[in-house]
Tab-separated table of C-alpha atoms in Angstrom:
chain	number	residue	atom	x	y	z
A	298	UNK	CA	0.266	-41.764	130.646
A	299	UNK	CA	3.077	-44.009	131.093
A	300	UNK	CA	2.608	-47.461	130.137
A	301	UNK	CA	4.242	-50.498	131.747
A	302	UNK	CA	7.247	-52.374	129.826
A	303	UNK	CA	7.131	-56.584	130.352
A	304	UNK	CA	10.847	-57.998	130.305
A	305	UNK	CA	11.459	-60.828	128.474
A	306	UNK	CA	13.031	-64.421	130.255
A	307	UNK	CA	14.231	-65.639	126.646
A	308	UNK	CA	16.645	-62.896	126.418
A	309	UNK	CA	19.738	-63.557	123.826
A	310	UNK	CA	21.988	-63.580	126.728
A	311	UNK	CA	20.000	-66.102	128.519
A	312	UNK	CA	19.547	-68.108	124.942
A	313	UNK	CA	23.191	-68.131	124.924
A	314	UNK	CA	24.025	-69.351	128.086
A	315	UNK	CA	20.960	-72.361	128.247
A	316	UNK	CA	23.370	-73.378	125.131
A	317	UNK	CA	26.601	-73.265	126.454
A	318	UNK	CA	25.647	-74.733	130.170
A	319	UNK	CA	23.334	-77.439	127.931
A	320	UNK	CA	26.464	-78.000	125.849
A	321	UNK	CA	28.888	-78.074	129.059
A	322	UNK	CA	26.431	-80.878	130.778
A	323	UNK	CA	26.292	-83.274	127.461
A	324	UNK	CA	30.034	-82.996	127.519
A	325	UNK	CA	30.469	-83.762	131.157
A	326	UNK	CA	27.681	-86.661	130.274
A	327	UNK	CA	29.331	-88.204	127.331
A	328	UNK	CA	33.034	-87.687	129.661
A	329	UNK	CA	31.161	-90.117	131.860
A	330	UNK	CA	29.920	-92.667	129.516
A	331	UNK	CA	33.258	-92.855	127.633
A	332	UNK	CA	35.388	-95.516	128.298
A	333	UNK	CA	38.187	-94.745	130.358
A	334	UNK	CA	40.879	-97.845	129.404
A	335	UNK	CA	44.265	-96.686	128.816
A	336	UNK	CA	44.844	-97.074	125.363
A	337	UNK	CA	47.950	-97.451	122.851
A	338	UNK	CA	48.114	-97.008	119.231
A	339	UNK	CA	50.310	-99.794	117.960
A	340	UNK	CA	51.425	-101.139	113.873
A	341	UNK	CA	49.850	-104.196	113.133
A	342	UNK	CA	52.608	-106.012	110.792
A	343	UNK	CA	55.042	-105.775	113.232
A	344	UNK	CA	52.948	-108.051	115.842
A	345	UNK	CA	52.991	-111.317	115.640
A	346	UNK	CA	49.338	-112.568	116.163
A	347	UNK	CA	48.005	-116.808	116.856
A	348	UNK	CA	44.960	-118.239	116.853
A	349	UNK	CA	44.049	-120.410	119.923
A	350	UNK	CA	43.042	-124.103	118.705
A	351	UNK	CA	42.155	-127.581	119.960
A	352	UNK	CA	44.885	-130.244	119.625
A	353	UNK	CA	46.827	-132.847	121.026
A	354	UNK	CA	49.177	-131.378	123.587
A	355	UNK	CA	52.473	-133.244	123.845
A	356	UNK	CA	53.949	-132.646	126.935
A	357	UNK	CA	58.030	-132.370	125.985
A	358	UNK	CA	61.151	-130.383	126.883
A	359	UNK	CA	63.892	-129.713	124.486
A	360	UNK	CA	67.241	-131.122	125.862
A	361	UNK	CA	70.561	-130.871	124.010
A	362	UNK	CA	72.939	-133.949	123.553
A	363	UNK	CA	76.183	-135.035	122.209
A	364	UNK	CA	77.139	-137.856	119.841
A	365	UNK	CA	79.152	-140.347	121.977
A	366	UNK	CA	80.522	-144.126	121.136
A	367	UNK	CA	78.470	-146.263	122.385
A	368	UNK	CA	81.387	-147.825	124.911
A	369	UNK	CA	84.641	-145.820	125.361
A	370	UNK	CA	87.743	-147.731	127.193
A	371	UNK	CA	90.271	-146.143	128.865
A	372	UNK	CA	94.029	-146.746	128.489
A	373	UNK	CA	95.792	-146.746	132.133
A	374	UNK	CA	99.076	-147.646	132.841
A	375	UNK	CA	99.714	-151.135	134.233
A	376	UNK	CA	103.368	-150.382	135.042
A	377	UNK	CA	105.112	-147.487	134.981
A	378	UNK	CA	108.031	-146.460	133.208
A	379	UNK	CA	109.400	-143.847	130.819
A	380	UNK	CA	108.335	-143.391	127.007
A	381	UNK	CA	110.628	-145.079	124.247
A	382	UNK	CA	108.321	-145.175	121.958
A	383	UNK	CA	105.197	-144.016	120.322
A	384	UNK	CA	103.942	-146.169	117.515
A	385	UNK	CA	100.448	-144.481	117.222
A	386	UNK	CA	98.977	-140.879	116.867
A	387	UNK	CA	95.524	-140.044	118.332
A	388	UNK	CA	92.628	-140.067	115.784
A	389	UNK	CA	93.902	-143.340	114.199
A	390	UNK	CA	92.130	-146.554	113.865
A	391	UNK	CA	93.609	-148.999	115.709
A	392	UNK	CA	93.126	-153.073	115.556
A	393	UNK	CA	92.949	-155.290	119.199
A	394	UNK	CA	96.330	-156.055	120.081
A	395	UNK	CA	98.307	-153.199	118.476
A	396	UNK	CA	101.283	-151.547	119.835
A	397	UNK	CA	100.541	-148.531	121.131
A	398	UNK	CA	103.433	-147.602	123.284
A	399	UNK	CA	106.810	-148.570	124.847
A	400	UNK	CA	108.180	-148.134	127.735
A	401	UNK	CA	111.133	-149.210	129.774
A	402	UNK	CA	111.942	-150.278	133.495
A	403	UNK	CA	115.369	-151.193	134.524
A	404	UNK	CA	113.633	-151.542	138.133
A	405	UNK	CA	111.417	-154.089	136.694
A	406	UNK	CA	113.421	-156.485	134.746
A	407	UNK	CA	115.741	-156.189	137.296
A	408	UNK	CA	113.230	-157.959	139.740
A	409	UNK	CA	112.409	-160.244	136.681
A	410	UNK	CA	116.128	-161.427	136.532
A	411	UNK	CA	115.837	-161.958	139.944
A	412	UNK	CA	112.545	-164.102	140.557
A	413	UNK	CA	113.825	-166.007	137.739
A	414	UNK	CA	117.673	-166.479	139.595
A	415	UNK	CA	115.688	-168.147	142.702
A	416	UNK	CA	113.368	-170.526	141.043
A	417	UNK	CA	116.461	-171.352	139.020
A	418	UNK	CA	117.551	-172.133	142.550
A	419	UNK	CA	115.006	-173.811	143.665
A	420	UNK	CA	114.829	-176.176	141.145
A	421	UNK	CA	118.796	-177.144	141.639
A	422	UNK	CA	117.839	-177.451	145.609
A	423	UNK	CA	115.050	-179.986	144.496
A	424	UNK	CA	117.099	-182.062	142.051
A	425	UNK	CA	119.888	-182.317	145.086
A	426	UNK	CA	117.631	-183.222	147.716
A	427	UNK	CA	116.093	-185.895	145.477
A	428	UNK	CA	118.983	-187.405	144.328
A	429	UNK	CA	120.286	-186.722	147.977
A	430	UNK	CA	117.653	-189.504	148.997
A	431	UNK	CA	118.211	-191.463	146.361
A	432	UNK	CA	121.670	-191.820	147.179
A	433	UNK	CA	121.057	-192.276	151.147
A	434	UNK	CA	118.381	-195.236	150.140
A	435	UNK	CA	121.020	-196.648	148.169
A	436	UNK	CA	123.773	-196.284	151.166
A	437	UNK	CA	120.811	-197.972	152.998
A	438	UNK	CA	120.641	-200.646	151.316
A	439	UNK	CA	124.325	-201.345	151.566
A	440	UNK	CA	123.941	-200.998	155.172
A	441	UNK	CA	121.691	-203.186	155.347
A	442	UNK	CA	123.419	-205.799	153.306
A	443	UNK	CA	126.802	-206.091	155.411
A	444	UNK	CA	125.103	-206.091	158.722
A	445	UNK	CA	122.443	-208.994	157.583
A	446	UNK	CA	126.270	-210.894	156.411
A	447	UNK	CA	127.520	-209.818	159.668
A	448	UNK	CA	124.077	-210.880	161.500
A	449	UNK	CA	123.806	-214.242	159.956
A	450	UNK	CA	128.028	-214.350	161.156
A	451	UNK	CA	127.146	-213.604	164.118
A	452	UNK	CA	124.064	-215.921	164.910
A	453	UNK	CA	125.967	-218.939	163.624
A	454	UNK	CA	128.535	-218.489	166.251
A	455	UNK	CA	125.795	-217.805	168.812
A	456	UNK	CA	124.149	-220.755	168.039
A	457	UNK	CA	127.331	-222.933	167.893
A	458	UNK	CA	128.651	-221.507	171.409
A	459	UNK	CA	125.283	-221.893	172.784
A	460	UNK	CA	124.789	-225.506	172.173
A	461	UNK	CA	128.404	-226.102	173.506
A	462	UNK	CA	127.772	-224.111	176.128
A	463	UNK	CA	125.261	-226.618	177.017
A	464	UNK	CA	127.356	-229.587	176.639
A	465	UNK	CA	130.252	-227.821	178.359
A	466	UNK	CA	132.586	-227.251	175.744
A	467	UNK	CA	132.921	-223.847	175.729
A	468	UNK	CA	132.822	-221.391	178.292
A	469	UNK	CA	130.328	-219.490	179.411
A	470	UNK	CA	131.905	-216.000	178.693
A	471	UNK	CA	132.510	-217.234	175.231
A	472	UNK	CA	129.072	-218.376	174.733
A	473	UNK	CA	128.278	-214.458	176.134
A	474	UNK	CA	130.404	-212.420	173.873
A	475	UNK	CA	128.957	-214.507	171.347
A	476	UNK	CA	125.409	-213.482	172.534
A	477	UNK	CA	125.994	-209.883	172.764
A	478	UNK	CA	127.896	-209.425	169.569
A	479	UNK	CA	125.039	-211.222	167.678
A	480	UNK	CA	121.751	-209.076	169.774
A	481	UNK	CA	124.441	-205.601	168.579
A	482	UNK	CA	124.184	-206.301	165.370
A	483	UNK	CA	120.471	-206.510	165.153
A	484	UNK	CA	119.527	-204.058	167.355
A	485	UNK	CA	122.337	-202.016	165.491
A	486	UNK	CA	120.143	-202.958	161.895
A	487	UNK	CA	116.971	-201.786	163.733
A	488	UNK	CA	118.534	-198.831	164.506
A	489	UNK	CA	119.407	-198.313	160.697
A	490	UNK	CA	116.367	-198.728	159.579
A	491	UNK	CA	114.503	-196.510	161.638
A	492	UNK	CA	117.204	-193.835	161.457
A	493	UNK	CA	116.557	-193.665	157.569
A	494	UNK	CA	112.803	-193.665	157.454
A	495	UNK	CA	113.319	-190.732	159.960
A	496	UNK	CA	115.843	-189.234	156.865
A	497	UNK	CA	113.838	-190.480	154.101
A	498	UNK	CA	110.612	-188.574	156.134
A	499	UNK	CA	112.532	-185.647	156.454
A	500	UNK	CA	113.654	-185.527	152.859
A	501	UNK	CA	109.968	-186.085	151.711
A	502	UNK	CA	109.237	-183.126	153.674
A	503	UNK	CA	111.819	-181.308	151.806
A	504	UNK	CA	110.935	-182.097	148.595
A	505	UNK	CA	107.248	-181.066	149.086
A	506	UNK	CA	108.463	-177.605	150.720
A	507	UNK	CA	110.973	-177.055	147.768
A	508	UNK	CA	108.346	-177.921	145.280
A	509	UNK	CA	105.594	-175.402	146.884
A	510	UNK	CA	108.233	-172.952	146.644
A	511	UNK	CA	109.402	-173.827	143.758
A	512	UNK	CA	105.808	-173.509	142.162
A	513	UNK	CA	104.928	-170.033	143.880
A	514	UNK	CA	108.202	-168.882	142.604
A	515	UNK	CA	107.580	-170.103	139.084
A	516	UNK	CA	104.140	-167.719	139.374
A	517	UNK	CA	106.139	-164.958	140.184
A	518	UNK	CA	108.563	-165.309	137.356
A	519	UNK	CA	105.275	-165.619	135.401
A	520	UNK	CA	103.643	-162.550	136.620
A	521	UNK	CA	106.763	-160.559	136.530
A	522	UNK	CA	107.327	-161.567	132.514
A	523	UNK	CA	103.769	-160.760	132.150
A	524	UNK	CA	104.261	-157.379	133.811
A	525	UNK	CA	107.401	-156.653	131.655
A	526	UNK	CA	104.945	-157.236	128.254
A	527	UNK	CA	102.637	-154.570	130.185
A	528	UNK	CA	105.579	-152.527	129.064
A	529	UNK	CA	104.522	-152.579	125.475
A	530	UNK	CA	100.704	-150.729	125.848
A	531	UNK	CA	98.596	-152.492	123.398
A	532	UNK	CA	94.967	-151.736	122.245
A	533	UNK	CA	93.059	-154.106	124.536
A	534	UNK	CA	89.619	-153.156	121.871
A	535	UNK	CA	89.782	-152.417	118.460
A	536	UNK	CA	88.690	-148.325	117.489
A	537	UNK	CA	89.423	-145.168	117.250
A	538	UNK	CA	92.231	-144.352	119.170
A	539	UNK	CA	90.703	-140.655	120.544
A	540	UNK	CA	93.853	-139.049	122.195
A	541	UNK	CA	97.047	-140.337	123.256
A	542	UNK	CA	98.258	-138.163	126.010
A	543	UNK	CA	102.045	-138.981	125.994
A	544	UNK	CA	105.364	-138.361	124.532
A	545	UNK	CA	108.460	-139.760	123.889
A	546	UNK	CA	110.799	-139.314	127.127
A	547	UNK	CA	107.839	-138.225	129.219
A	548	UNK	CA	107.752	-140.723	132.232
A	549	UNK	CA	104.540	-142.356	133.412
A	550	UNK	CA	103.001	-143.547	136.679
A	551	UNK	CA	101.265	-147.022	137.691
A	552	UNK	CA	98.147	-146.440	137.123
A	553	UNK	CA	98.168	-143.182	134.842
A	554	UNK	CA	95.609	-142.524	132.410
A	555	UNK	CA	97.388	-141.814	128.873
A	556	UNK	CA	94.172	-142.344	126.402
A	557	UNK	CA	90.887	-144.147	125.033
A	558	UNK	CA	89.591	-145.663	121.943
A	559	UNK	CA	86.117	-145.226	121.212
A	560	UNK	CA	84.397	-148.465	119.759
A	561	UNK	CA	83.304	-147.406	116.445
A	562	UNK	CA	80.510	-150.363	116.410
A	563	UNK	CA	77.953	-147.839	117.841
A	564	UNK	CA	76.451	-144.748	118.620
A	565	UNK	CA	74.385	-143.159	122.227
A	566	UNK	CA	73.466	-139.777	123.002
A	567	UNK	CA	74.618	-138.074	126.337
A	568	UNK	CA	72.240	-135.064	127.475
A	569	UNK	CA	71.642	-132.868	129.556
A	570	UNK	CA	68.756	-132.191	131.573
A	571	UNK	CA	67.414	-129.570	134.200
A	572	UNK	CA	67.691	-130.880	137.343
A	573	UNK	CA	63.450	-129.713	137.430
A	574	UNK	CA	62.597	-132.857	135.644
A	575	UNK	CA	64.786	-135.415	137.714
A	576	UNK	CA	61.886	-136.911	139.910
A	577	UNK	CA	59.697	-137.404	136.150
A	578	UNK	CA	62.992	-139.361	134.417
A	579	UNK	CA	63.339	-142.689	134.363
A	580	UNK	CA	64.635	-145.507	131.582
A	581	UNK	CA	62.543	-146.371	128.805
A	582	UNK	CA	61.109	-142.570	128.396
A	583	UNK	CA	61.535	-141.753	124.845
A	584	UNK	CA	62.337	-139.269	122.889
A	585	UNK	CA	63.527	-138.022	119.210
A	586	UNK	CA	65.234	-135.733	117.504
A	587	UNK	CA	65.498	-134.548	113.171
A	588	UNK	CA	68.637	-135.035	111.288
A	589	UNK	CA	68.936	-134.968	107.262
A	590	UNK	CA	65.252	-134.144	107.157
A	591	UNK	CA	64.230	-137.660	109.343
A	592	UNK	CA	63.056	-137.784	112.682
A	593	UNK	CA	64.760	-140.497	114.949
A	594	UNK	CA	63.800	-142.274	117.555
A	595	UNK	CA	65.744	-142.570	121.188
A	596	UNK	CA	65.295	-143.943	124.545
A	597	UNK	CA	67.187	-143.433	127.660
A	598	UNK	CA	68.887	-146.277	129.070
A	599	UNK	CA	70.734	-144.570	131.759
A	600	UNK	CA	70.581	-142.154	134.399
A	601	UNK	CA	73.251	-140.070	136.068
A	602	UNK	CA	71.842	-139.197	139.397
A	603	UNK	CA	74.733	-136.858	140.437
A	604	UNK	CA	73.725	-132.852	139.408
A	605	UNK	CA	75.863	-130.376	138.146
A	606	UNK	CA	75.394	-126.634	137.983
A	607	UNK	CA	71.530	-127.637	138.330
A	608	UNK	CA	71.672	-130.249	135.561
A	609	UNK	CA	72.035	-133.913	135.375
A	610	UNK	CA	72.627	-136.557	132.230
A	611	UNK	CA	71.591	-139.107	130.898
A	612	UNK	CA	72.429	-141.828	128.023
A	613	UNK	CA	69.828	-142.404	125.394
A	614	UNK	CA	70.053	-145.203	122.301
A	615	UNK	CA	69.137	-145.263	119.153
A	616	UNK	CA	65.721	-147.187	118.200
A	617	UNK	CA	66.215	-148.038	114.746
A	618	UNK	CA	70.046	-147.400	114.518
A	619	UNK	CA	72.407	-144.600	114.397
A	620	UNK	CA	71.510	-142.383	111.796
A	621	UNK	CA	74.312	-142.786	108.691
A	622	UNK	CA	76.338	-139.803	108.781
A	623	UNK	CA	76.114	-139.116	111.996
A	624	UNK	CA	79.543	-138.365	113.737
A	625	UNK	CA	81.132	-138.593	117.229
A	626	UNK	CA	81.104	-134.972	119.097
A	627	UNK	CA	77.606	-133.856	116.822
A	628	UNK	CA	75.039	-131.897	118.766
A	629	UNK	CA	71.408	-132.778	118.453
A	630	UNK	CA	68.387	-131.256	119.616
A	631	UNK	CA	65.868	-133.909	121.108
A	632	UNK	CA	62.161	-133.831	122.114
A	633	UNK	CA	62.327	-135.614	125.631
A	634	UNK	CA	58.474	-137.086	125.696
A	635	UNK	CA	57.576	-136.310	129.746
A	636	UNK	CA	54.113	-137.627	129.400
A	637	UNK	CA	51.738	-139.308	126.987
A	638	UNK	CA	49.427	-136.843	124.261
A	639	UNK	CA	46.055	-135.340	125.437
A	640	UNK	CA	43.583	-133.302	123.912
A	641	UNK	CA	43.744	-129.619	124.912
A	642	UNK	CA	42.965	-126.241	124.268
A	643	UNK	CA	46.604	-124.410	122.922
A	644	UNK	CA	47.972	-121.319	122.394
A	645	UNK	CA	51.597	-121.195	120.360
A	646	UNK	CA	54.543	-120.096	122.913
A	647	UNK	CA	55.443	-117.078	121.961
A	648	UNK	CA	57.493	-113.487	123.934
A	649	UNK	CA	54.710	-112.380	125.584
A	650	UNK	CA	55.585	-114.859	128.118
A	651	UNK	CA	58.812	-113.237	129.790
A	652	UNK	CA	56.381	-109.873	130.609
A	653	UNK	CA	53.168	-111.774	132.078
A	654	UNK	CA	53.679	-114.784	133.457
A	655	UNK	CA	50.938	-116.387	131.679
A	656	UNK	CA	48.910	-114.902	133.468
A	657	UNK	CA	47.229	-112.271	130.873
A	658	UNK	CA	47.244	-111.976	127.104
A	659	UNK	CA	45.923	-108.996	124.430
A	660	UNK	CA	42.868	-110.547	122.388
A	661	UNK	CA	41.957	-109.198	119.468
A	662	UNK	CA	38.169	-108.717	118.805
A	663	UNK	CA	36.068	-109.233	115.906
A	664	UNK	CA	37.330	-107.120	113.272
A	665	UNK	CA	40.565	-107.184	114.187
A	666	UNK	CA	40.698	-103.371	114.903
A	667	UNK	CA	42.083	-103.566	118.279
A	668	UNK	CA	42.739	-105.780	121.318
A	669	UNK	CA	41.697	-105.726	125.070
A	670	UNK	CA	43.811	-107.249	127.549
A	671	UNK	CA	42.419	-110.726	129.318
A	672	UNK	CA	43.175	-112.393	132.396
A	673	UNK	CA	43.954	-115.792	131.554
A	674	UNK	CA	45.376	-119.460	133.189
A	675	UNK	CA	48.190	-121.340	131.436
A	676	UNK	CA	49.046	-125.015	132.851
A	677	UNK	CA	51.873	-127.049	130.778
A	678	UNK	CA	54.250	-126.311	128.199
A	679	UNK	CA	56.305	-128.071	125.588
A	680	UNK	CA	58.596	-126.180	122.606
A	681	UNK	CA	55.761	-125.067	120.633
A	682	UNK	CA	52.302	-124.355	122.746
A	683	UNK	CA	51.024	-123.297	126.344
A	684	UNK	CA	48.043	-125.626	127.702
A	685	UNK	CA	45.106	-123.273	127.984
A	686	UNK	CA	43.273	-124.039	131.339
A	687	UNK	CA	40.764	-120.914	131.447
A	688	UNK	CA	40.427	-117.269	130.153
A	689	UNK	CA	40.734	-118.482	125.615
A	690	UNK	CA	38.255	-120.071	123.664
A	691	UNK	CA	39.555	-121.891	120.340
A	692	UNK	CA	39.415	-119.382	117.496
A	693	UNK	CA	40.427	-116.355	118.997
A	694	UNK	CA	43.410	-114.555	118.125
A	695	UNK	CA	46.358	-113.484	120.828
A	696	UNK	CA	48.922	-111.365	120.693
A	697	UNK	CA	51.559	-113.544	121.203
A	698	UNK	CA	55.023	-111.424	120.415
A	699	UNK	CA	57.195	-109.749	123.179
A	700	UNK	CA	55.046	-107.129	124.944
A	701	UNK	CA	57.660	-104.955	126.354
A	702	UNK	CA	57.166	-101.698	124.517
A	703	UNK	CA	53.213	-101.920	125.697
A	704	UNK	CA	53.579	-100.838	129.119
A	705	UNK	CA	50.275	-101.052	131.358
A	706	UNK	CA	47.683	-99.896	128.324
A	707	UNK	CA	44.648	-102.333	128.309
A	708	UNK	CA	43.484	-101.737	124.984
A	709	UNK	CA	45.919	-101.959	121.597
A	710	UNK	CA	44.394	-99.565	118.972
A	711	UNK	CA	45.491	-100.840	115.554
């Protein structure tokens, strides 16, 4: 009798594929759970890694300036004229009133020779008009004296024919001639005497005309001698005589720059600043700067308004004095305070920067081993740290070197 055979479900085959499908699903499983950031193995030494801190955040900007004399005059040309002579290099020290240059004018002392030819003039048409009056008072006077003898004549034969007029002595066309000749004469003295005050008037007028001349003429011989000494340039300051921008021969114009001197009593510091910061700088704001291992002091005391190539200047002081050693032309770097100091949360500047804005960082998590990449807000800066306004907490450690070989990985394996 047959008997009836009972298959097996645990078969090997079926054993071996429970396994392999059991095996397939924990895979696919675990492929879920696992964490899916992109991820890129980098070396550790070559990073450069900070710790965020608390501190005092100064807010400053690094401007460059240059060394300047504190007052710089120029030399410009009072006259023109050609070059004879150049008594003085540039780069000399020079003392107030030094020759610096000659030059000559024919055209000049030609007008000199001339201003001086009419008030030499004038003066001789003064002299003659006063002694002109002098002589005509003196004529006057002599006038005067033989027609009072002739008067006095004249009314003692009036008087004589008029009383024998009256007694009928003489006629009466004596007595008449006698009366007419004696009323000429003193109408004829009347007559002199008003004709030379009218003179004497006239000459007075004269005199005061040719001695208004006379005196504006004398200025003008004085300002054209003082214009002929313009032809010897002199230091108007004493300094450094910092170019000299003539030679012999070379002709100049009225007017014409030719050189400065620097005053050597003092330094300032001319910078440059973005044209960003123009509304936030004012006089007063300080600043400072290192030299020989010392940090000095400065303060702006003037402001350029006008921009250039998006920058503007301005002229800053020493505090406490120049420093000693310092010389004309230097460049400094100087800390230009914006703002006063305020407790914040910092994180060093560093590359990472130029690739994100500020606006993520990597940050390394306990144990160093790797770091995740963190959405983060940045708010002022100054030369050495970024003011943290969210996304860090003081102690951790950034990533804070150039992050252009990283790409878009959000997790730095170590």
């Amino acid at each position: 009798m047959d008997r009836k055979i009972e298959k097996k479900f645990w078969t090997t085959q079926r054993i071996v594929l429970f396994v392999l499908g059991a095996a397939f699903v924990g895979f696919f499983g675990w492929q879920l759970l696992k964490d899916h950031k992109t991820t890129l193995n980098v070396e550790q030494d070559k990073l450069t890694i900070s710790e965020v801190m608390n501190g005092t955040f100064d807010e400053t900007i690094p401007i460059t300036g240059n060394v300047q004399p504190l007052k710089t005059i120029r030399l410009d040309a009072v006259v023109g004229g050609y070059v004879t002579q150049k008594m003085v290099e540039g780069g000399n020290a020079v003392t107030k009133g030094q020759t610096l240059l000659k030059l000559e004018n024919q055209q000049l002392k030609l007008n000199f020779l001339q201003s001086e030819t009419e008030a030499s003039r004038l003066v001789n048409d003064l002299q003659n008009t006063r002694q002109r009056l002098k002589v005509e008072r003196f004529t006057l006077r002599s006038s005067l004296n033989e027609l009072d003898f002739q008067i006095e004549q004249a009314k003692d034969l009036y008087d004589r024919n008029k009383q024998l007029f009256a007694d009928k002595v003489v006629s009466e066309q004596e007595y008449l001639r006698a009366k007419r000749d004696y009323e000429r004469l003193t109408k004829q003295r009347e007559i002199a005497i008003e004709s030379q005050k009218y003179q004497e008037e006239n000459a007075v007028i004269q005199i005061k005309q040719l001695e208004g001349t006379l005196e504006r003429t004398q200025r003008n011989v004085e300002l054209w001698r003082q214009t002929l000494e313009n032809l010897e340039v002199k230091a108007p300051v004493p300094g450094l005589l910092s170019s000299m921008d003539v030679e012999v021969g070379s002709n100049i114009s009225q007017g014409q720059n030719i050189g400065q001197i620097d005053d050597l009593s003092g330094f300032k510091i001319r910078a440059a600043i973005d044209e960003y910061y123009i509304n936030r700088v004012f006089s007063g704001l300080p600043g400072s700067f290192d030299f020989n291992g010392k940090s000095y002091t400065l303060e702006i005391i003037k402001i350029y308004p006008e921009v250039r190539s998006g920058r503007f200047e301005v002229d800053m002081k020493f505090m406490q004095g120049a420093p000693e050693g310092i010389k004309r032309g230097q460049s400094v770097t100087i800390r230009l305070q914006l703002g006063q100091p305020t407790q914040a949360v910092l994180l060093p500047t560093g590359g990472f920067f130029s690739t994100t804005g500020g606006n993520w960082v990597y940050v390394l998590e306990k144990g160093d081993k790797r770091a995740i990449r963190r959405r983060i807000s940045l708010g002022r800066k100054n030369p050495e740290y970024f003011e943290v306004l969210e996304g860090l907490k003081p102690g951790e450690r950034v990533i804070t070197s150039s992050y252009d070989t990283f790409g878009d990985n959000e997790v730095l394996e170590f």
